[in-house]
Coordinates of C-alpha atoms and ligand atoms in Angstrom, one line a residue:
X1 CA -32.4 -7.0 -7.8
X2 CA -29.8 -9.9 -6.8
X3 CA -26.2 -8.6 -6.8
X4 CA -24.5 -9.8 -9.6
X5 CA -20.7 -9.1 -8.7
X6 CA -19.3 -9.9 -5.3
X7 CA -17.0 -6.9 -5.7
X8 CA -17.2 -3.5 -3.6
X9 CA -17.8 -0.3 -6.0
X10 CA -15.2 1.2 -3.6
X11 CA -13.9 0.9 0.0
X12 CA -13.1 4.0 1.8
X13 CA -12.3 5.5 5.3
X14 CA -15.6 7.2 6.7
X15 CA -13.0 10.6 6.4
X16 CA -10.5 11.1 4.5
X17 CA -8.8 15.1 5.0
X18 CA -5.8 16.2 2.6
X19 CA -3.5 18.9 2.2
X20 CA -0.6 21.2 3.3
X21 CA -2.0 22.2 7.5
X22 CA -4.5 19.1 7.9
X23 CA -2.3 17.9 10.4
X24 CA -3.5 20.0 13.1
X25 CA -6.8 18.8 12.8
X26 CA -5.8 15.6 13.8
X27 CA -6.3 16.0 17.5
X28 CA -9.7 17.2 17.2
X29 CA -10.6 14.5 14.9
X30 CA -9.1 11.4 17.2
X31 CA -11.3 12.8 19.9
X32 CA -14.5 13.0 18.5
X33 CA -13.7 9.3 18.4
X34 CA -12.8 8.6 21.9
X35 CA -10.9 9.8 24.8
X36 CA -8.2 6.4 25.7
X37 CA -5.9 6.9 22.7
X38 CA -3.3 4.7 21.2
X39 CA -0.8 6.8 19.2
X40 CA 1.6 4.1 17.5
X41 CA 4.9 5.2 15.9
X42 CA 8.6 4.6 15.3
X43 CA 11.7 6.3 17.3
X44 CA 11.7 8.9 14.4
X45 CA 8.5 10.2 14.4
X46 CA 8.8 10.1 18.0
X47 CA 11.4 12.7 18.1
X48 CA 9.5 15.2 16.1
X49 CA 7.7 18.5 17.6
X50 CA 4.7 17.4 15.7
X51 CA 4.2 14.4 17.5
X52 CA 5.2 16.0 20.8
X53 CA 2.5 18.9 19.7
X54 CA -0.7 15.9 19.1
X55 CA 0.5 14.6 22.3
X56 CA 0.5 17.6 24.2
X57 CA -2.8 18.7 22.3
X58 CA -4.8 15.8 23.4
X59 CA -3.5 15.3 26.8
X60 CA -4.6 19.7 27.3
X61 CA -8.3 17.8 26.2
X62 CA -8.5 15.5 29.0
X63 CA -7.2 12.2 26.7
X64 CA -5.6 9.5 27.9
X65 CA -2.7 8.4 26.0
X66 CA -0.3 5.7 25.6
X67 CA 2.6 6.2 22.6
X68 CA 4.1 2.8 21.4
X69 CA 7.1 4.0 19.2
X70 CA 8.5 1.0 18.7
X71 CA 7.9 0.1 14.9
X72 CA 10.1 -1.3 12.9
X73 CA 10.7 -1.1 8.5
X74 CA 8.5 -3.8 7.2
X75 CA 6.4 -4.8 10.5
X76 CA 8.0 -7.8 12.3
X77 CA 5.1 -9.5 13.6
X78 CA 7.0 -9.6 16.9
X79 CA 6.2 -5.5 16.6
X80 CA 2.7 -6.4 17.3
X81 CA 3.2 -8.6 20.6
X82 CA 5.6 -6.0 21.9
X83 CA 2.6 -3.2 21.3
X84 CA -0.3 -5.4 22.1
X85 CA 1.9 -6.1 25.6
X86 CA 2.6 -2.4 26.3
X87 CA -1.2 -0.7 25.7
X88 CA -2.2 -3.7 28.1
X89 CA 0.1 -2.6 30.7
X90 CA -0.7 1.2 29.9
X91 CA -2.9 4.0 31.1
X92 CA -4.8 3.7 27.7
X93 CA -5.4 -0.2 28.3
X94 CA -8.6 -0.3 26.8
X95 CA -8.2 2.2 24.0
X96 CA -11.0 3.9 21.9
X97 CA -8.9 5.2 19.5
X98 CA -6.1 3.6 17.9
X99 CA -3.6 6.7 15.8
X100 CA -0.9 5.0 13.4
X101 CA 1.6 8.0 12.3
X102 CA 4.1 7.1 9.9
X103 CA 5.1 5.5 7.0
X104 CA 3.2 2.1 6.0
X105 CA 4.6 -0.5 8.4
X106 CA 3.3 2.5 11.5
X107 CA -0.3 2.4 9.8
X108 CA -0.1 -1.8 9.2
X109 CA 1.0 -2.1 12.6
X110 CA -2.1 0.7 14.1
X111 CA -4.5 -1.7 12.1
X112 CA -3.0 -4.9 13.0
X113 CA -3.2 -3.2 17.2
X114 CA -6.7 -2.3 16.3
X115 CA -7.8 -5.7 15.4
X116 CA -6.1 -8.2 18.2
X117 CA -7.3 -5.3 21.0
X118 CA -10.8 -5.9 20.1
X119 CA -11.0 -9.7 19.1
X120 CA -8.1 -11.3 20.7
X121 CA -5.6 -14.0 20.1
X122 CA -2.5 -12.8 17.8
X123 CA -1.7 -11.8 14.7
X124 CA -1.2 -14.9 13.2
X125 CA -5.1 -15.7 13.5
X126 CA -6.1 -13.5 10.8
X127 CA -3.8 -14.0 8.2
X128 CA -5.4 -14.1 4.6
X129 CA -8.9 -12.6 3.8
X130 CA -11.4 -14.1 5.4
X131 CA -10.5 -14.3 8.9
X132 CA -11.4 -11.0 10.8
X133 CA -14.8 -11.5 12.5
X134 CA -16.0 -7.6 12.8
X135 CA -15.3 -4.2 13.2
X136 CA -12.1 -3.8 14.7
X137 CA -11.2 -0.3 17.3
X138 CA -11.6 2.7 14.8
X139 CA -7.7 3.7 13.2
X140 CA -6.6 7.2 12.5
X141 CA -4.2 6.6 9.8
X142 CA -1.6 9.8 9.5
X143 CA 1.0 8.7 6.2
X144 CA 4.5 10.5 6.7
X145 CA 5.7 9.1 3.1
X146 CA 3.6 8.6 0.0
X147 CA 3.9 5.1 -1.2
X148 CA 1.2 2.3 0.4
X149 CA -1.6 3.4 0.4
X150 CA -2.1 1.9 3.5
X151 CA -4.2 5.1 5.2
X152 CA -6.9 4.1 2.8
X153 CA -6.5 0.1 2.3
X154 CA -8.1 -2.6 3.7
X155 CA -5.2 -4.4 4.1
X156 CA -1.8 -4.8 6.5
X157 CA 1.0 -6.5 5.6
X158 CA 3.9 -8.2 8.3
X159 CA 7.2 -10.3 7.8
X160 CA 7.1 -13.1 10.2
X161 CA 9.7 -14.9 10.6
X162 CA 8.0 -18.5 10.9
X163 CA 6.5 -17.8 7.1
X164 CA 8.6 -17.9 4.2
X165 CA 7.1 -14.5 2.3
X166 CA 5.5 -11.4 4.1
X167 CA 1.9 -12.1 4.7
X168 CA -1.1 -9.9 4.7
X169 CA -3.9 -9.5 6.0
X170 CA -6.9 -8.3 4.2
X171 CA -10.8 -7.4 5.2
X172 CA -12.6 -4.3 4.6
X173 CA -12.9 -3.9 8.8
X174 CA -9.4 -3.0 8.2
X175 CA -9.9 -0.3 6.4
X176 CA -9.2 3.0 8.7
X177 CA -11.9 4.9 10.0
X178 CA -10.2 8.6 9.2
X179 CA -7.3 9.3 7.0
X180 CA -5.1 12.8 7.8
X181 CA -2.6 13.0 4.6
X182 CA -0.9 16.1 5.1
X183 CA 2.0 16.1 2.1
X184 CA 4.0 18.6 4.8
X185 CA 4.8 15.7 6.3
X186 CA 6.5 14.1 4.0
X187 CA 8.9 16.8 3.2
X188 CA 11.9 14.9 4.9
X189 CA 11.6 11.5 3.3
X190 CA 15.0 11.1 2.3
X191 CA 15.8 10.6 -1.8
X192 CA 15.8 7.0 -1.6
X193 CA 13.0 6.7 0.5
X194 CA 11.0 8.8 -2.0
X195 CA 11.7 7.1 -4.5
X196 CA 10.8 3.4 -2.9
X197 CA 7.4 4.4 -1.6
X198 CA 6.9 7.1 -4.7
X199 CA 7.9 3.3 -6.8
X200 CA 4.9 1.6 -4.9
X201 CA 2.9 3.8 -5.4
X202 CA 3.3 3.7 -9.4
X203 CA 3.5 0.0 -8.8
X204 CA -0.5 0.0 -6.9
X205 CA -1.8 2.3 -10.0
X206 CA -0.4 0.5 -12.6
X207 CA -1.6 -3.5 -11.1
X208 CA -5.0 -2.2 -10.1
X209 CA -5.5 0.0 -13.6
X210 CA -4.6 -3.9 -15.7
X211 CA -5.8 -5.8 -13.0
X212 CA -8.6 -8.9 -13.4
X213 CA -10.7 -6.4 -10.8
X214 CA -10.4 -3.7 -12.9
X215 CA -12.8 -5.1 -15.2
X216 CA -16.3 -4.4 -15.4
X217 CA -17.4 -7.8 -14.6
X218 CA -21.5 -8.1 -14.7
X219 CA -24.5 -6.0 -16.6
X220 CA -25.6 -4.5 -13.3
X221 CA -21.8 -3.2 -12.7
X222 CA -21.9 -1.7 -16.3
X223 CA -25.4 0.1 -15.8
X224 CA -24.6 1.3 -12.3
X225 CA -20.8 2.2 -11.9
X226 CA -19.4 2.3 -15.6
X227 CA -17.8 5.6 -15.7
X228 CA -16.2 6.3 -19.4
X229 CA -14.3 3.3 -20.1
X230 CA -13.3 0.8 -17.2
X231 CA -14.5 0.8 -13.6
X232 CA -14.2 3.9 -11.1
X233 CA -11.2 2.7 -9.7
X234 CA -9.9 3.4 -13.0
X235 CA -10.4 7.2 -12.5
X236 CA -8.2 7.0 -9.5
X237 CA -5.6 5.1 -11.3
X238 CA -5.6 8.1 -14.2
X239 CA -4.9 10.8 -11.9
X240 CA -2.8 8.8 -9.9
X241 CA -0.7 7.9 -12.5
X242 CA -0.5 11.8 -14.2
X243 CA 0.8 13.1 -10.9
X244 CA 3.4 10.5 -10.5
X245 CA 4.5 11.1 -14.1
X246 CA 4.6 15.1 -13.2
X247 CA 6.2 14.5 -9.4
X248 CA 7.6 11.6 -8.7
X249 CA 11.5 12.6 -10.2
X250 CA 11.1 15.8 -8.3
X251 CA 10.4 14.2 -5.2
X252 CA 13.6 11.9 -5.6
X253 CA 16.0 14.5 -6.8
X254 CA 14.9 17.9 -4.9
X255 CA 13.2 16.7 -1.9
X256 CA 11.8 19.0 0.6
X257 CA 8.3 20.7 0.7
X258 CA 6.4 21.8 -1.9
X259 CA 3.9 21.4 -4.9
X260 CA 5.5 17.8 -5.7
X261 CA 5.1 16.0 -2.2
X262 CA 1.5 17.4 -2.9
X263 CA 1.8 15.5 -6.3
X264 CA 2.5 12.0 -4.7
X265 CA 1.2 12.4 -1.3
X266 CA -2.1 12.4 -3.5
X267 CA -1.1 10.2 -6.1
X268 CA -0.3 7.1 -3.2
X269 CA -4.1 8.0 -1.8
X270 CA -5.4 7.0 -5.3
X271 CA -3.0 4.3 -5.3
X272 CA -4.6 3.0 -2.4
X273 CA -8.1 3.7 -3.3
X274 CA -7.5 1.7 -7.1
X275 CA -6.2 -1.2 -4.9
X276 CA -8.3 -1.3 -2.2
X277 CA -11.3 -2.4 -4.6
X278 CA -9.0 -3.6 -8.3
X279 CA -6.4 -5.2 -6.1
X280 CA -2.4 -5.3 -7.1
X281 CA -1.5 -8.5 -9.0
X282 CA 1.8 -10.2 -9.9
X283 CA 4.4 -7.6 -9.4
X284 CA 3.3 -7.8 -5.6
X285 CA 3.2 -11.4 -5.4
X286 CA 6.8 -12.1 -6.4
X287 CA 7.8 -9.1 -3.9
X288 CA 6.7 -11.5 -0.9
X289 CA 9.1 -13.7 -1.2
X290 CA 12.1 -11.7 -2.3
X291 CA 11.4 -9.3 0.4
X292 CA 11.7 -12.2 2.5
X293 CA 14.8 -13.6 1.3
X294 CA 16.5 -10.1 0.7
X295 CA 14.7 -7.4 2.9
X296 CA 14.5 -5.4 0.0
X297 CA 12.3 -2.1 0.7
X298 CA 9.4 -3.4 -0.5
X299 CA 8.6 -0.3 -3.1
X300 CA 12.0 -1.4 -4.4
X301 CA 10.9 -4.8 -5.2
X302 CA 7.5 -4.4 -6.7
X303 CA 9.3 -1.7 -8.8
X304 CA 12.0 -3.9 -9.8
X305 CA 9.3 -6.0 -11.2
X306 CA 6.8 -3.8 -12.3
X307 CA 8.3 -3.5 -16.0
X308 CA 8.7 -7.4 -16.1
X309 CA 5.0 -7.5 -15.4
X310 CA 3.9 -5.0 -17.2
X311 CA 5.3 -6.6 -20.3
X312 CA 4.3 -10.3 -19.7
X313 CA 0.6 -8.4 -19.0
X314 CA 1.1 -6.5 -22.1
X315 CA -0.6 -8.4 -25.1
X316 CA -4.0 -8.7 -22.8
X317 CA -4.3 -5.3 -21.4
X318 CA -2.4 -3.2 -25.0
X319 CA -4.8 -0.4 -24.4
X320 CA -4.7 0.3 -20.9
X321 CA -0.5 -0.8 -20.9
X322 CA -0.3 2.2 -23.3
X323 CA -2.8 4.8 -21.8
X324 CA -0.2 4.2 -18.6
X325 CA 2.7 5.3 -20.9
X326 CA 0.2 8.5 -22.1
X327 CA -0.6 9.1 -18.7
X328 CA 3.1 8.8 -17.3
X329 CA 4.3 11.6 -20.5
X330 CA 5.4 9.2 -23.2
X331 CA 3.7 11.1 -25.7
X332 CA 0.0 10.3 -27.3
X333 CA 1.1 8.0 -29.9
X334 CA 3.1 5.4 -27.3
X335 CA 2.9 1.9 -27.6
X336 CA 2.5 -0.8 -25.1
X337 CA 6.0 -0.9 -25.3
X338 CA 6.5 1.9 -25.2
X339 CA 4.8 2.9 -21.8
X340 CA 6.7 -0.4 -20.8
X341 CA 9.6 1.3 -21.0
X342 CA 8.9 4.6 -20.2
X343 CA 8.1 2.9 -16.7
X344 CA 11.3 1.5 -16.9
X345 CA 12.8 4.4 -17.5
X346 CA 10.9 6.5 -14.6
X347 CA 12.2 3.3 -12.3
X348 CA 15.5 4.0 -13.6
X349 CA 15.9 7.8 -13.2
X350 CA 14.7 7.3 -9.3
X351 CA 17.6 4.9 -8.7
X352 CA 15.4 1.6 -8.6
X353 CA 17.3 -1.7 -9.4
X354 CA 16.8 -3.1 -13.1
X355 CA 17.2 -6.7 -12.2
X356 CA 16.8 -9.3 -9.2
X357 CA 20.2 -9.9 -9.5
X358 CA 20.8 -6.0 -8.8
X359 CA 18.3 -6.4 -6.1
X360 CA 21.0 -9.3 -4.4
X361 CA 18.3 -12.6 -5.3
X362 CA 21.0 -15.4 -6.7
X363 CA 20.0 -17.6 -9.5
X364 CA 19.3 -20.5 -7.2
X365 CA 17.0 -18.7 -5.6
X366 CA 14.7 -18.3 -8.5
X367 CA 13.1 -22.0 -8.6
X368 CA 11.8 -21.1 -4.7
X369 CA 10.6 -17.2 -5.7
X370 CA 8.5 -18.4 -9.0
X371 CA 7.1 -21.5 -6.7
X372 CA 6.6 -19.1 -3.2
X373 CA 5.2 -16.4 -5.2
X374 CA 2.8 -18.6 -7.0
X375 CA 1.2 -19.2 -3.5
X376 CA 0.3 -15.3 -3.5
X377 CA -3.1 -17.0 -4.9
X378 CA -5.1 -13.8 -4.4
X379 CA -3.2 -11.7 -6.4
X380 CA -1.7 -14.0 -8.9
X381 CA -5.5 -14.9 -9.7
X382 CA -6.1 -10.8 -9.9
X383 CA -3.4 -10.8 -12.9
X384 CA -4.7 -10.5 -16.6
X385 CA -2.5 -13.5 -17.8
X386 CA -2.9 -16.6 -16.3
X387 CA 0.3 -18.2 -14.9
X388 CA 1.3 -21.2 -13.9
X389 CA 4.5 -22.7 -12.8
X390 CA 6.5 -22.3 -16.1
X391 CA 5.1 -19.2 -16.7
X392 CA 6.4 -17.7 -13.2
X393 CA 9.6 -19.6 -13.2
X394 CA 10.1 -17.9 -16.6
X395 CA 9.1 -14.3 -15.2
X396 CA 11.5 -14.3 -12.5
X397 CA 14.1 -15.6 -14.8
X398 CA 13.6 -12.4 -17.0
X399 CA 13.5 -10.3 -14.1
X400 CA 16.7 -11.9 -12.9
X401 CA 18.8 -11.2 -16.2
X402 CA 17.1 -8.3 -17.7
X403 CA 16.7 -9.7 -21.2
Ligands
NAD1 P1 8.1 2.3 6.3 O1 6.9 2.6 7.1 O2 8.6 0.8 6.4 O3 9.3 3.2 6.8 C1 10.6 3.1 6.3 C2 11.5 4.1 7.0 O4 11.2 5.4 6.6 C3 11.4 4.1 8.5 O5 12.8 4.1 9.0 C4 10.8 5.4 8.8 O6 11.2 6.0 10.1 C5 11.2 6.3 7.7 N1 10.3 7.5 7.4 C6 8.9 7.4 7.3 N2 8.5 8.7 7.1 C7 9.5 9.5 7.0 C8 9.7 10.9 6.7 N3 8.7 11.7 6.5 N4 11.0 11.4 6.7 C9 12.0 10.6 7.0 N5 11.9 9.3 7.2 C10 10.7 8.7 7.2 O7 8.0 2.6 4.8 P2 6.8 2.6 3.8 O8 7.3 2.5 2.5 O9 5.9 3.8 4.0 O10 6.0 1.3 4.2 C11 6.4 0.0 3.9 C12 5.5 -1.0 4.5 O11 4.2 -0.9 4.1 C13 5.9 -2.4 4.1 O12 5.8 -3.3 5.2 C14 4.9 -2.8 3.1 O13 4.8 -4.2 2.9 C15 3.7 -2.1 3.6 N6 2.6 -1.9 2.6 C16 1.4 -1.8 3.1 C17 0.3 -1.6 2.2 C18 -1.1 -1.6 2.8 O14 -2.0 -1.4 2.0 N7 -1.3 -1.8 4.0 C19 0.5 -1.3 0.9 C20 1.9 -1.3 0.4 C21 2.9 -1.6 1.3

């Protein structure tokens, strides 16, 4: 039988462990793939007697390992020279094993490491979807907050200061190879932090449950991978979503360890899973450039939007728009509305910005967001509505005011 849809069922790691302890399985895993290891990090994670322990654990084991602990909030692309330059120089030059620990931008920049150690050139060759020739060196991805996704994506994302939005780049070689989630470690996120990855999270589950890719798009798809109503990355955006509407406030306002972190350390890996096949839509694309022009966190931007979209998305997805609000706690009988503002609501009680303008975006601004964020073509093409230029200008406009 010829395929009919040129979409994946799902994309996946080969392994994915979770739960409170995985982390000290880590070592053994990383070495089963290889004994020159790349550990990449950032100067916090550095500092912490579980990194020291992995370190210590797979140097006892014969390994070879170089630690780059260099990364930066939102991957500079300059992040990924300065690594790529160091594990040249290093006793792991030609790595088998490449370990991101951390939150997102430490797993973006692992992937990113992968890819340029095995093909070559920079980062600035691969940008988009198409252009990553092969498998790149297998990535352990280790999450220490529970936003992106990323540990399960095919996708990394980098601000570069030559481009006028963040950029991405996407291919299902990107997707890591084995994913350690291990909610302990993401018992010190800080409330804000909680709330701006626990906000991107919500953010991937609600675009990939309403996206164009969420659809079940051909007969063969329907016989083979219709599971209830919608596609299977539609059962990952359900349970996804519950947890975040059980979790996510306790995260923000109690912190520390415990049954929540569990919550939305596995409510970001079916996050990730939903968007690593349905994809994220227009929420995400407007984030580009406004985290460009403002350095905005980006879970704070897409969640800033994310009730703007959700309501210009609203009239062609009513069903699933209100299943979001069931699923989030709104009671069975909500509206579309309803669960549009019940997101709101959740956005609000974590401490996320209502408006652009709260956000710091100026009203001249918002003729170069609606036009920069239009050029997000993969993900504005994923979005239910259609837009085009007035449609976007008007969007950001809402999302500036509030009204
Ligand atoms: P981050 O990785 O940028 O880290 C933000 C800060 O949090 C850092 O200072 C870091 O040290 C700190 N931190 C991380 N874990 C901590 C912990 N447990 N306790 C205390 N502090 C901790 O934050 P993020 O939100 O995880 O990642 C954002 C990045 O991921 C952005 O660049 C975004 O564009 C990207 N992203 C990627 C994907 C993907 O699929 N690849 C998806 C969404 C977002």
């Amino acid at each position: 039988i010829a395929p009919t849809s040129s979409f994946g069922l799902l994309r996946q790691p080969r392994e994915v462990l979770y739960g409170a302890g995985q982390r000290a399985a880590l070592a053994p895993m990383v070495l089963a793939l290889g004994n020159q290891v790349v550990l990449v990090t950032d100067e916090r994670m550095a500092g912490d007697p579980f990194f020291n322990d992995v370190v210590v654990a797979l140097r006892r084991r014969g390994a070879r390992v170089t630690v780059f602990d260099q990364v930066t909030p939102d991957l500079p692309v300059g992040d990924v020279d300065a690594a790529v330059a160091h594990v040249r120089s290093s006793e792991a030059s030609d790595p088998e094993v490449v370990v991101g620990i951390g939150g997102g931008s430490c797993i973006d920049l692992a992937k990113v490491l992968a890819l340029v150690l095995r093909h070559g050139g920079s980062p600035r060759d691969y940008y988009g979807e198409f252009a990553v020739p092969g498998p790149t060196i297998p990535v352990v991805a280790v999450p220490t907050t529970a936003g992106t996704g990323s540990e399960v994506t095919p996708v990394a994302v980098l601000s570069d200061p030559e481009a006028v939005m963040k950029v991405g780049i996407s291919s299902p070689y990107l997707i890591p190879h084995t994913a350690v989630i291990d909610p302990v470690l993401t018992g010190s996120c800080p409330s804000g932090l909680s709330a701006a990855s626990g906000a991107d999270a919500l953010s991937h589950l609600v675009e990939s449950f309403t996206a164009i890719r969420h659809e079940p798009t051909s007969e063969l798809y329907q016989e083979r991978v219709f599971v209830g109503k919608g596609a299977l990355t539609d059962a990952y955006a359900r349970y996804g979503l519950e947890l975040v509407g059980r979790s996510l406030r306790t995260c923000v306002h109690t912190g520390g360890e415990g049954p929540h972190r569990d919550d939305m350390a596995m409510a970001a890996l079916c996050g990730g899973f939903a968007l690593g096949t349905a994809g994220t839509a227009v929420a995400h694309a407007f984030q580009y450039p406004i985290g460009a022009l403002t350095h905005t966190a980006h879970g704070v931007g897409v969640g800033c939007l994310l009730p703007y979209a959700m309501a210009f998305n609203a009239e062609a997805r009513p069903e699933e728009t209100s299943e979001i609000g069931r699923l989030l706690g709104a009671g069975e009988n909500v509206t579309p509305q309803g669960a549009v503002r019940a997101v709101a609501d959740l956005l609000s009680d974590i401490g996320i910005p209502a408006t652009l303008a709260d956000l710091g975006v100026t009203y001249d601004q918002l003729d170069e967001i609606a036009e920069n964020g239009l050029r997000a073509r993969r993900l504005v093409q994923n979005n239910p509505v259609p837009l085009g230029a007035v449609e976007a200008r008007e969007l950001v406009e809402l999302a500036f005011t509030g009204k």
